[in-house]
CSV table of C-alpha atoms in Angstrom, one decimal:
chain,number,residue,atom,x,y,z
A,1,UNK,CA,-12.8,-5.4,11.5
A,2,UNK,CA,-8.8,-6.4,11.5
A,3,UNK,CA,-8.1,-9.2,9.5
A,4,UNK,CA,-6.2,-11.5,11.8
A,5,UNK,CA,-8.9,-11.5,14.4
A,6,UNK,CA,-11.8,-13.9,15.2
A,7,UNK,CA,-14.9,-11.9,14.3
A,8,UNK,CA,-13.3,-11.2,10.6
A,9,UNK,CA,-12.9,-15.3,10.4
A,10,UNK,CA,-16.3,-15.9,11.6
A,11,UNK,CA,-17.2,-12.5,8.9
A,12,UNK,CA,-15.4,-14.4,6.1
A,13,UNK,CA,-16.6,-17.8,6.7
A,14,UNK,CA,-20.7,-16.1,6.3
A,15,UNK,CA,-19.5,-14.3,3.4
A,16,UNK,CA,-17.8,-17.0,1.8
A,17,UNK,CA,-20.6,-19.4,2.5
A,18,UNK,CA,-23.6,-17.2,1.1
A,19,UNK,CA,-21.6,-15.8,-2.3
A,20,UNK,CA,-20.8,-19.3,-3.3
A,21,UNK,CA,-24.3,-20.6,-2.4
A,22,UNK,CA,-25.5,-18.4,-4.9
A,23,UNK,CA,-24.3,-20.2,-7.8
A,24,UNK,CA,-24.5,-18.5,-11.2
A,25,UNK,CA,-26.2,-15.6,-10.2
A,26,UNK,CA,-23.5,-13.4,-10.8
A,27,UNK,CA,-25.5,-10.6,-10.2
A,28,UNK,CA,-26.8,-11.5,-6.8
A,29,UNK,CA,-23.3,-12.6,-5.8
A,30,UNK,CA,-22.1,-8.7,-6.4
A,31,UNK,CA,-25.0,-7.3,-4.1
A,32,UNK,CA,-23.8,-10.0,-1.4
A,33,UNK,CA,-20.3,-8.8,-1.8
A,34,UNK,CA,-21.0,-5.3,-1.8
A,35,UNK,CA,-23.3,-5.6,1.4
A,36,UNK,CA,-20.7,-7.3,3.0
A,37,UNK,CA,-18.3,-5.1,2.0
A,38,UNK,CA,-20.2,-2.1,3.5
A,39,UNK,CA,-20.9,-4.1,6.5
A,40,UNK,CA,-17.1,-4.4,6.9
A,41,UNK,CA,-16.3,-0.8,6.2
A,42,UNK,CA,-19.0,0.2,8.7
A,43,UNK,CA,-17.7,-1.5,11.2
A,44,UNK,CA,-15.1,1.3,12.0
A,45,UNK,CA,-17.2,4.1,11.2
A,46,UNK,CA,-20.8,3.5,9.6
A,47,UNK,CA,-20.8,7.3,8.2
A,48,UNK,CA,-18.5,6.7,5.9
A,49,UNK,CA,-20.2,4.0,4.0
A,50,UNK,CA,-22.1,6.9,2.3
A,51,UNK,CA,-18.9,8.3,1.4
A,52,UNK,CA,-17.9,5.5,-0.4
A,53,UNK,CA,-21.7,5.2,-2.1
A,54,UNK,CA,-21.4,9.0,-3.1
A,55,UNK,CA,-18.1,8.9,-4.4
A,56,UNK,CA,-19.2,5.8,-6.7
A,57,UNK,CA,-22.0,7.2,-8.1
A,58,UNK,CA,-20.4,10.2,-9.0
A,59,UNK,CA,-17.6,8.5,-11.0
A,60,UNK,CA,-19.9,6.5,-12.3
A,61,UNK,CA,-21.9,9.4,-14.0
A,62,UNK,CA,-19.0,11.0,-14.9
A,63,UNK,CA,-17.6,8.1,-17.1
A,64,UNK,CA,-21.0,7.8,-18.5
A,65,UNK,CA,-20.7,11.6,-19.8
A,66,UNK,CA,-17.5,10.7,-20.6
A,67,UNK,CA,-18.3,8.1,-23.0
A,68,UNK,CA,-21.1,10.1,-24.3
A,69,UNK,CA,-18.9,12.7,-25.1
A,70,UNK,CA,-16.6,10.4,-27.8
A,71,UNK,CA,-19.6,10.8,-30.2
A,72,UNK,CA,-18.9,14.5,-30.3
A,73,UNK,CA,-16.4,16.4,-32.6
A,74,UNK,CA,-13.6,17.3,-30.3
A,75,UNK,CA,-13.8,15.3,-27.0
A,76,UNK,CA,-13.1,18.7,-25.1
A,77,UNK,CA,-16.4,17.8,-22.9
A,78,UNK,CA,-14.9,14.8,-22.3
A,79,UNK,CA,-11.6,16.0,-21.2
A,80,UNK,CA,-13.5,18.6,-19.0
A,81,UNK,CA,-15.5,15.8,-17.3
A,82,UNK,CA,-12.1,13.9,-16.5
A,83,UNK,CA,-10.5,16.8,-15.0
A,84,UNK,CA,-13.6,17.4,-13.1
A,85,UNK,CA,-13.5,13.8,-12.0
A,86,UNK,CA,-9.5,13.8,-10.7
A,87,UNK,CA,-10.2,17.2,-9.0
A,88,UNK,CA,-13.0,16.2,-7.4
A,89,UNK,CA,-11.3,12.9,-6.0
A,90,UNK,CA,-8.4,14.5,-5.0
A,91,UNK,CA,-10.5,17.3,-3.2
A,92,UNK,CA,-12.1,14.9,-1.2
A,93,UNK,CA,-8.9,13.5,-0.3
A,94,UNK,CA,-7.2,16.7,0.4
A,95,UNK,CA,-10.2,17.8,2.8
A,96,UNK,CA,-9.9,14.4,5.1
A,97,UNK,CA,-6.1,14.3,5.0
A,98,UNK,CA,-4.7,17.4,4.5
A,99,UNK,CA,-6.8,20.4,5.5
A,100,UNK,CA,-5.9,20.2,9.2
A,101,UNK,CA,-2.2,19.9,8.4
A,102,UNK,CA,-2.3,23.2,6.1
A,103,UNK,CA,-4.2,25.1,8.5
A,104,UNK,CA,-1.7,24.4,11.1
A,105,UNK,CA,1.0,25.3,8.7
A,106,UNK,CA,-0.9,28.2,7.7
A,107,UNK,CA,-1.5,29.2,11.4
A,108,UNK,CA,2.4,29.3,12.0
A,109,UNK,CA,3.1,31.4,9.4
A,110,UNK,CA,0.5,33.9,10.5
A,111,UNK,CA,1.3,33.6,14.2
A,112,UNK,CA,4.1,36.4,14.0
A,113,UNK,CA,1.6,38.7,12.4
A,114,UNK,CA,-1.3,38.2,15.5
A,115,UNK,CA,-3.4,36.5,13.1
A,116,UNK,CA,-2.7,32.6,13.5
A,117,UNK,CA,-5.0,32.2,16.5
A,118,UNK,CA,-8.1,33.8,14.3
A,119,UNK,CA,-8.0,30.7,12.2
A,120,UNK,CA,-10.4,27.6,12.9
A,121,UNK,CA,-9.2,24.4,15.0
A,122,UNK,CA,-10.1,21.7,12.4
A,123,UNK,CA,-10.3,18.5,13.5
A,124,UNK,CA,-11.3,15.9,10.5
A,125,UNK,CA,-11.8,12.3,11.5
A,126,UNK,CA,-9.8,10.6,8.7
A,127,UNK,CA,-11.7,7.6,6.7
A,128,UNK,CA,-10.0,4.4,6.9
A,129,UNK,CA,-8.5,4.1,3.0
A,130,UNK,CA,-9.6,6.8,1.7
A,131,UNK,CA,-6.5,7.0,-0.3
A,132,UNK,CA,-7.0,3.9,-2.0
A,133,UNK,CA,-10.2,4.1,-3.1
A,134,UNK,CA,-9.9,7.7,-4.3
A,135,UNK,CA,-6.5,6.5,-6.6
A,136,UNK,CA,-8.8,3.9,-7.8
A,137,UNK,CA,-11.7,5.9,-8.9
A,138,UNK,CA,-8.7,8.4,-10.4
A,139,UNK,CA,-7.4,5.5,-12.5
A,140,UNK,CA,-10.7,4.5,-13.4
A,141,UNK,CA,-12.1,7.7,-14.8
A,142,UNK,CA,-8.4,8.3,-16.7
A,143,UNK,CA,-8.5,5.3,-18.2
A,144,UNK,CA,-12.4,5.1,-19.3
A,145,UNK,CA,-11.3,8.5,-20.8
A,146,UNK,CA,-8.1,6.6,-22.7
A,147,UNK,CA,-9.9,3.9,-24.0
A,148,UNK,CA,-8.6,1.5,-22.0
A,149,UNK,CA,-11.5,0.0,-20.3
A,150,UNK,CA,-15.2,0.3,-21.3
A,151,UNK,CA,-17.7,2.4,-18.4
A,152,UNK,CA,-18.9,0.1,-15.8
A,153,UNK,CA,-22.2,-0.5,-14.7
A,154,UNK,CA,-22.9,1.3,-11.3
A,155,UNK,CA,-23.1,-2.3,-9.4
A,156,UNK,CA,-19.7,-3.1,-10.8
A,157,UNK,CA,-18.1,0.2,-10.0
A,158,UNK,CA,-19.4,0.4,-6.3
A,159,UNK,CA,-18.2,-2.8,-5.9
A,160,UNK,CA,-14.7,-2.3,-7.2
A,161,UNK,CA,-14.2,0.8,-4.7
A,162,UNK,CA,-15.8,-0.8,-2.0
A,163,UNK,CA,-14.8,-4.5,-2.3
A,164,UNK,CA,-13.2,-5.3,1.3
A,165,UNK,CA,-10.4,-7.6,0.9
A,166,UNK,CA,-8.7,-4.6,-0.6
A,167,UNK,CA,-10.7,-1.6,0.7
A,168,UNK,CA,-8.4,-0.1,3.9
A,169,UNK,CA,-5.1,-0.6,2.7
A,170,UNK,CA,-4.6,-2.1,-0.9
A,171,UNK,CA,-3.4,-3.2,-3.1
A,172,UNK,CA,-4.7,-0.4,-5.5
A,173,UNK,CA,-6.6,-2.5,-7.9
A,174,UNK,CA,-7.5,-0.7,-10.9
A,175,UNK,CA,-10.2,-1.0,-12.6
A,176,UNK,CA,-8.7,-3.3,-15.8
A,177,UNK,CA,-7.7,-5.8,-13.7
A,178,UNK,CA,-10.9,-6.4,-11.6
A,179,UNK,CA,-13.9,-5.1,-13.9
A,180,UNK,CA,-13.7,-8.2,-16.3
A,181,UNK,CA,-13.7,-10.5,-13.6
A,182,UNK,CA,-16.8,-9.1,-12.3
A,183,UNK,CA,-18.6,-9.5,-15.6
A,184,UNK,CA,-18.2,-13.5,-15.2
A,185,UNK,CA,-19.3,-15.8,-13.3
A,186,UNK,CA,-16.1,-17.0,-11.0
A,187,UNK,CA,-14.9,-20.5,-10.8
A,188,UNK,CA,-12.3,-21.8,-8.3
A,189,UNK,CA,-10.3,-25.2,-7.7
A,190,UNK,CA,-8.5,-26.7,-5.5
A,191,UNK,CA,-5.0,-25.2,-6.4
A,192,UNK,CA,-6.1,-21.9,-5.9
A,193,UNK,CA,-7.7,-22.5,-2.3
A,194,UNK,CA,-4.4,-24.3,-1.3
A,195,UNK,CA,-2.7,-21.4,-2.7
A,196,UNK,CA,-4.9,-19.1,-1.2
A,197,UNK,CA,-5.0,-20.8,2.1
A,198,UNK,CA,-1.2,-20.8,2.5
A,199,UNK,CA,-0.7,-17.1,1.6
A,200,UNK,CA,-3.0,-15.9,4.0
A,201,UNK,CA,-1.3,-18.3,6.9
A,202,UNK,CA,2.1,-16.9,5.8
A,203,UNK,CA,0.5,-13.1,6.0
A,204,UNK,CA,-1.1,-13.9,9.2
A,205,UNK,CA,2.3,-15.3,10.7
A,206,UNK,CA,4.6,-12.1,9.1
A,207,UNK,CA,1.7,-9.9,10.4
A,208,UNK,CA,1.2,-11.9,14.2
A,209,UNK,CA,4.5,-12.8,14.9
A,210,UNK,CA,7.2,-10.9,13.4
A,211,UNK,CA,5.8,-7.6,13.0
A,212,UNK,CA,4.0,-7.4,16.2
A,213,UNK,CA,7.1,-8.7,18.1
A,214,UNK,CA,9.2,-6.4,16.7
A,215,UNK,CA,7.0,-3.5,16.6
A,216,UNK,CA,6.5,-3.9,20.9
A,217,UNK,CA,9.8,-5.6,21.6
A,218,UNK,CA,12.0,-3.4,19.6
A,219,UNK,CA,11.0,-0.8,17.4
A,220,UNK,CA,8.4,1.1,19.5
A,221,UNK,CA,11.2,1.6,22.6
A,222,UNK,CA,13.6,3.1,20.4
A,223,UNK,CA,11.8,5.3,18.2
A,224,UNK,CA,9.6,6.9,21.6
A,225,UNK,CA,13.2,8.1,22.9
A,226,UNK,CA,15.9,7.8,21.2
A,227,UNK,CA,18.2,9.9,23.7
A,228,UNK,CA,18.0,7.3,25.9
A,229,UNK,CA,18.8,4.7,23.9
A,230,UNK,CA,22.4,3.5,22.7
A,231,UNK,CA,23.7,3.6,18.8
A,232,UNK,CA,23.3,0.3,18.8
A,233,UNK,CA,20.0,0.1,19.6
A,234,UNK,CA,18.9,2.6,17.1
A,235,UNK,CA,20.5,0.7,14.5
A,236,UNK,CA,18.9,-2.4,15.2
A,237,UNK,CA,15.9,-0.8,15.7
A,238,UNK,CA,15.8,1.1,12.6
A,239,UNK,CA,16.9,-2.3,10.9
A,240,UNK,CA,13.9,-3.9,13.0
A,241,UNK,CA,11.4,-1.1,11.8
A,242,UNK,CA,12.4,-1.9,7.8
A,243,UNK,CA,11.4,-5.8,8.5
A,244,UNK,CA,8.4,-4.7,10.6
A,245,UNK,CA,7.0,-2.3,7.8
A,246,UNK,CA,7.7,-4.9,5.1
A,247,UNK,CA,6.3,-7.9,7.1
A,248,UNK,CA,3.4,-5.8,8.3
A,249,UNK,CA,2.5,-4.6,5.1
A,250,UNK,CA,3.1,-7.4,2.8
A,251,UNK,CA,0.7,-9.6,5.0
A,252,UNK,CA,-2.1,-7.1,4.5
A,253,UNK,CA,-1.5,-7.4,1.0
A,254,UNK,CA,-1.1,-11.6,0.9
A,255,UNK,CA,-4.0,-11.9,3.2
A,256,UNK,CA,-6.0,-9.7,0.6
A,257,UNK,CA,-5.1,-11.6,-2.4
A,258,UNK,CA,-5.7,-14.9,-0.7
A,259,UNK,CA,-9.0,-13.9,0.9
A,260,UNK,CA,-9.8,-12.8,-2.9
A,261,UNK,CA,-8.9,-15.7,-4.5
A,262,UNK,CA,-11.1,-17.8,-2.2
A,263,UNK,CA,-13.7,-15.8,-3.6
A,264,UNK,CA,-12.9,-16.3,-6.9
A,265,UNK,CA,-11.2,-13.0,-7.7
A,266,UNK,CA,-7.3,-12.3,-8.9
A,267,UNK,CA,-5.7,-9.6,-7.6
A,268,UNK,CA,-2.4,-8.3,-9.0
A,269,UNK,CA,1.4,-9.2,-6.6
A,270,UNK,CA,2.1,-6.7,-4.6
A,271,UNK,CA,5.7,-7.0,-3.1
A,272,UNK,CA,8.2,-8.8,-4.5
A,273,UNK,CA,11.4,-9.2,-2.2
A,274,UNK,CA,12.2,-5.7,-2.0
A,275,UNK,CA,15.3,-6.0,-0.2
A,276,UNK,CA,16.9,-8.0,-2.5
A,277,UNK,CA,17.0,-4.7,-5.1
A,278,UNK,CA,20.3,-3.8,-6.4
A,279,UNK,CA,19.0,0.0,-7.4
A,280,UNK,CA,16.3,2.4,-5.9
A,281,UNK,CA,14.5,2.1,-9.0
A,282,UNK,CA,14.4,-1.7,-8.5
A,283,UNK,CA,13.3,-1.3,-5.0
A,284,UNK,CA,10.4,0.4,-6.3
A,285,UNK,CA,9.4,-2.3,-8.6
A,286,UNK,CA,9.3,-4.4,-5.8
A,287,UNK,CA,7.8,-2.7,-3.0
A,288,UNK,CA,4.0,-1.6,-3.1
A,289,UNK,CA,4.0,-2.4,-6.6
A,290,UNK,CA,0.0,-1.0,-7.0
A,291,UNK,CA,1.3,2.5,-5.7
A,292,UNK,CA,4.5,2.6,-7.6
A,293,UNK,CA,2.8,1.7,-11.0
A,294,UNK,CA,-0.1,4.3,-10.3
A,295,UNK,CA,2.5,6.7,-10.0
A,296,UNK,CA,4.3,6.0,-13.0
A,297,UNK,CA,1.1,5.5,-15.2
A,298,UNK,CA,-0.7,8.7,-13.9
A,299,UNK,CA,1.8,10.9,-12.8
A,300,UNK,CA,5.2,10.5,-13.9
A,301,UNK,CA,4.7,9.6,-17.4
A,302,UNK,CA,1.7,12.2,-17.9
A,303,UNK,CA,4.7,14.9,-16.2
A,304,UNK,CA,6.7,13.9,-19.5
A,305,UNK,CA,8.5,11.1,-18.1
A,306,UNK,CA,12.0,10.5,-19.7
A,307,UNK,CA,10.3,11.8,-23.1
A,308,UNK,CA,11.6,15.7,-22.2
A,309,UNK,CA,15.4,15.7,-21.7
A,310,UNK,CA,17.7,14.4,-18.9
A,311,UNK,CA,16.6,17.3,-16.8
A,312,UNK,CA,13.1,17.4,-16.8
A,313,UNK,CA,13.3,13.9,-16.2
A,314,UNK,CA,15.1,14.0,-13.0
A,315,UNK,CA,12.8,16.7,-11.9
A,316,UNK,CA,10.1,14.3,-12.7
A,317,UNK,CA,11.3,11.8,-10.6
A,318,UNK,CA,11.6,14.1,-7.7
A,319,UNK,CA,8.2,15.5,-8.3
A,320,UNK,CA,6.8,12.0,-8.3
A,321,UNK,CA,8.3,10.8,-5.1
A,322,UNK,CA,7.6,13.8,-3.3
A,323,UNK,CA,4.0,13.8,-4.2
A,324,UNK,CA,4.3,10.0,-2.9
A,325,UNK,CA,5.1,10.9,0.1
A,326,UNK,CA,2.6,13.3,0.5
A,327,UNK,CA,0.0,10.5,-0.2
A,328,UNK,CA,1.0,8.9,2.6
A,329,UNK,CA,0.1,11.9,4.8
A,330,UNK,CA,0.1,15.8,6.2
A,331,UNK,CA,3.8,15.8,7.6
A,332,UNK,CA,7.1,17.2,6.5
A,333,UNK,CA,8.7,13.9,7.4
A,334,UNK,CA,6.7,12.1,4.9
A,335,UNK,CA,7.9,14.7,2.0
A,336,UNK,CA,11.4,14.5,3.5
A,337,UNK,CA,10.9,10.7,3.0
A,338,UNK,CA,9.6,10.9,-0.4
A,339,UNK,CA,12.6,13.4,-1.3
A,340,UNK,CA,15.3,11.2,-0.4
A,341,UNK,CA,13.9,8.7,-2.8
A,342,UNK,CA,13.3,10.7,-5.6
A,343,UNK,CA,16.7,12.7,-5.0
A,344,UNK,CA,18.1,9.2,-5.1
A,345,UNK,CA,16.3,7.7,-8.2
A,346,UNK,CA,17.5,10.8,-10.0
A,347,UNK,CA,21.0,10.8,-8.9
A,348,UNK,CA,21.0,6.9,-10.2
A,349,UNK,CA,19.4,7.9,-13.8
A,350,UNK,CA,22.3,10.6,-13.8
A,351,UNK,CA,25.0,8.0,-13.1
A,352,UNK,CA,23.4,5.6,-15.3
A,353,UNK,CA,23.7,8.3,-18.1
A,354,UNK,CA,27.1,9.8,-17.1
A,355,UNK,CA,29.2,6.6,-15.8
A,356,UNK,CA,32.9,6.8,-17.1
A,357,UNK,CA,32.8,4.3,-20.0
A,358,UNK,CA,35.9,2.3,-18.5
A,359,UNK,CA,34.8,2.2,-15.2
A,360,UNK,CA,33.8,-1.4,-13.9
A,361,UNK,CA,30.1,-1.9,-12.7
A,362,UNK,CA,30.0,-2.6,-9.1
A,363,UNK,CA,29.0,-5.9,-7.8
A,364,UNK,CA,25.2,-6.7,-6.9
A,365,UNK,CA,25.8,-7.2,-3.3
A,366,UNK,CA,27.1,-3.7,-3.2
A,367,UNK,CA,24.2,-2.1,-5.0
A,368,UNK,CA,22.1,-4.2,-2.3
A,369,UNK,CA,23.7,-3.1,0.5
A,370,UNK,CA,23.6,0.7,-0.7
A,371,UNK,CA,19.9,0.5,-1.8
A,372,UNK,CA,19.0,-1.0,1.6
A,373,UNK,CA,20.4,1.4,3.9
A,374,UNK,CA,19.0,4.4,2.0
A,375,UNK,CA,15.8,2.7,2.4
A,376,UNK,CA,16.3,2.2,5.7
A,377,UNK,CA,17.7,5.9,6.2
A,378,UNK,CA,14.1,6.7,4.3
A,379,UNK,CA,12.2,4.5,7.1
A,380,UNK,CA,13.3,6.7,9.9
A,381,UNK,CA,11.6,9.5,8.5
A,382,UNK,CA,8.5,7.3,7.5
A,383,UNK,CA,8.7,6.2,11.3
A,384,UNK,CA,9.3,8.9,13.2
A,385,UNK,CA,6.1,11.6,14.5
A,386,UNK,CA,7.8,14.6,12.9
A,387,UNK,CA,11.1,15.9,11.2
A,388,UNK,CA,12.4,17.1,14.4
A,389,UNK,CA,11.9,13.3,16.0
A,390,UNK,CA,13.7,11.7,13.0
A,391,UNK,CA,16.6,14.4,13.1
A,392,UNK,CA,16.9,13.4,16.8
A,393,UNK,CA,17.3,9.4,16.0
A,394,UNK,CA,20.0,10.0,13.6
A,395,UNK,CA,21.5,12.3,16.0
A,396,UNK,CA,21.4,9.5,18.9
A,397,UNK,CA,22.4,6.8,15.9
A,398,UNK,CA,25.5,8.8,15.1
A,399,UNK,CA,26.9,9.1,19.1
A,400,UNK,CA,29.1,6.1,18.7
A,401,UNK,CA,27.4,4.6,22.1
A,402,UNK,CA,27.4,0.7,21.2
A,403,UNK,CA,26.2,-0.8,24.3
A,404,UNK,CA,23.1,-2.7,24.5
A,405,UNK,CA,20.1,-1.7,26.5
A,406,UNK,CA,17.2,-3.0,24.2
A,407,UNK,CA,17.9,-5.6,21.7
A,408,UNK,CA,17.3,-9.3,22.5
A,409,UNK,CA,18.0,-12.7,21.2
A,410,UNK,CA,14.6,-12.8,19.9
A,411,UNK,CA,14.3,-9.7,18.2
A,412,UNK,CA,17.8,-9.9,16.9
A,413,UNK,CA,16.9,-13.4,15.6
A,414,UNK,CA,13.2,-11.9,14.0
A,415,UNK,CA,15.0,-9.2,12.1
A,416,UNK,CA,17.8,-11.7,10.7
A,417,UNK,CA,14.7,-14.0,9.7
A,418,UNK,CA,12.7,-11.2,8.2
A,419,UNK,CA,15.5,-9.9,6.0
A,420,UNK,CA,16.7,-13.6,5.3
A,421,UNK,CA,13.3,-14.3,3.6
A,422,UNK,CA,14.4,-12.0,0.8
A,423,UNK,CA,17.0,-14.3,-0.1
A,424,UNK,CA,14.3,-17.5,-0.5
A,425,UNK,CA,13.5,-18.4,-3.6
A,426,UNK,CA,10.9,-16.2,-5.6
A,427,UNK,CA,8.2,-19.1,-6.3
A,428,UNK,CA,8.8,-20.9,-3.5
A,429,UNK,CA,5.3,-19.9,-1.7
A,430,UNK,CA,3.9,-21.3,-5.3
A,431,UNK,CA,5.8,-24.2,-5.2
A,432,UNK,CA,4.4,-25.0,-1.7
A,433,UNK,CA,1.1,-24.9,-2.9
A,434,UNK,CA,1.3,-26.8,-6.2
A,435,UNK,CA,2.4,-29.6,-3.6
A,436,UNK,CA,0.0,-28.9,-1.4
A,437,UNK,CA,-3.0,-29.3,-3.3
A,438,UNK,CA,-2.2,-33.2,-4.3
A,439,UNK,CA,-3.3,-33.9,-0.8
A,440,UNK,CA,-6.2,-34.9,0.7
A,441,UNK,CA,-8.6,-31.7,2.0
A,442,UNK,CA,-8.9,-33.2,5.8
A,443,UNK,CA,-4.9,-33.4,5.7
A,444,UNK,CA,-4.6,-29.9,4.2
A,445,UNK,CA,-7.5,-28.6,6.7
A,446,UNK,CA,-5.5,-30.1,9.6
A,447,UNK,CA,-2.3,-28.9,8.6
A,448,UNK,CA,-3.5,-25.3,8.3
A,449,UNK,CA,-5.4,-25.6,11.4
A,450,UNK,CA,-2.2,-26.8,13.3
A,451,UNK,CA,-0.3,-23.5,11.4
A,452,UNK,CA,-2.7,-21.6,12.8
A,453,UNK,CA,-2.5,-22.8,16.4
A,454,UNK,CA,1.4,-22.5,16.4
A,455,UNK,CA,0.9,-19.0,15.1
A,456,UNK,CA,-1.7,-18.2,17.9
A,457,UNK,CA,0.6,-19.5,20.4
A,458,UNK,CA,3.6,-17.4,19.1
A,459,UNK,CA,2.3,-14.1,18.9
A,460,UNK,CA,2.2,-11.1,21.3
A,461,UNK,CA,-1.3,-10.6,22.6
A,462,UNK,CA,-3.5,-8.3,21.2
A,463,UNK,CA,-3.7,-7.5,17.5
A,464,UNK,CA,-2.2,-4.2,16.6
A,465,UNK,CA,-4.2,-2.5,13.1
A,466,UNK,CA,-2.1,-2.7,9.9
A,467,UNK,CA,0.5,-0.1,9.6
A,468,UNK,CA,-1.0,1.3,6.5
A,469,UNK,CA,-4.7,1.5,7.6
A,470,UNK,CA,-3.6,5.1,8.5
A,471,UNK,CA,-2.9,6.1,4.9
């Protein structure tokens, strides 16, 4: 089920009605939400509901063992259990996401020796959202081991990993954020409902109108055959993909946050106008915040962070972003994307340390311009089907042919609008929700209904899956 569809809308209305009808019966409420989440996930492939359940049971058992080990003398068993848990979760992720890729690379290496054809052909079905719930499980085990959170009960942990608003494409909601909320009966007020509904409609507009229109009319044709397009087409196509992926992914996060809020739960913010960042470090404080903070806390800092000298800091930044690229998928283009970000982050850190004392700082607008184009360069590798296609795109982009054969006034306007969003006041939506809460409920319902009808009239036919469903 996709969020912006009638089927999901009916599903959510039923879930909303059942959960709030249970009153103060918190355990039954969580059971209802868990069953609804499994139904939601099973709509893609019912076989993988068992994977969710088994993963939750294994991580619950490991956390219980970690807690019991605290009574021991040296805690070695607890460290062994958390290591086992991390390896097991990464093993699940590695098998489903990377086994086929590594066998393919091994076959290409062995082919000159005549052995490549003897390797098995492995076709693995990728469970939707596997990257998100395995990262959630890892952070839970590590946080229990570090005594940041208490071990959760089996129901709460299973619901944490299965909760349908964030299950298939994030945000990566950590146990420290959501488990305390599961332990109390949720409450909701008029302001929360107004803010949640406004966030859902805004997300629906970004996904169904901006992202979908740009994908079909500009981005997909540009990347399909870049050799047949002019440099102008490809330049606007690259900008278009930057807007498309932002509007697509931030729309999912907005809708997930709004849906959870209607059920009484709070998710952390996942995007904060990333294209107004004046450095790549600032970009990663604003883009996919739940992933970037996860990589910082559970990878970059354990690697040593910035505590072991400048050279080690640069290597840690680079390694973290390369692994972050690999998290997105088994592809050399994702590794190149991560390496580009990691290398530029290292350059920024080096320049901050060694910038000549008398040299004036560049104006903020220059930092925004440079950062944005570094990000767009990375998006070309991210969007292309492989590193060869990305290189072909860049070669055609640099050909110097500035005829327009693809860009329409509508697509150009949507690119401009998608970038202009980042210049709006940061809390504009929150302010609108605060004003909306003072109006009568029937008036709010009519206004939101009209807004949904307008979005439906503006969107192209069909509903494409969210980009991050593949991760």
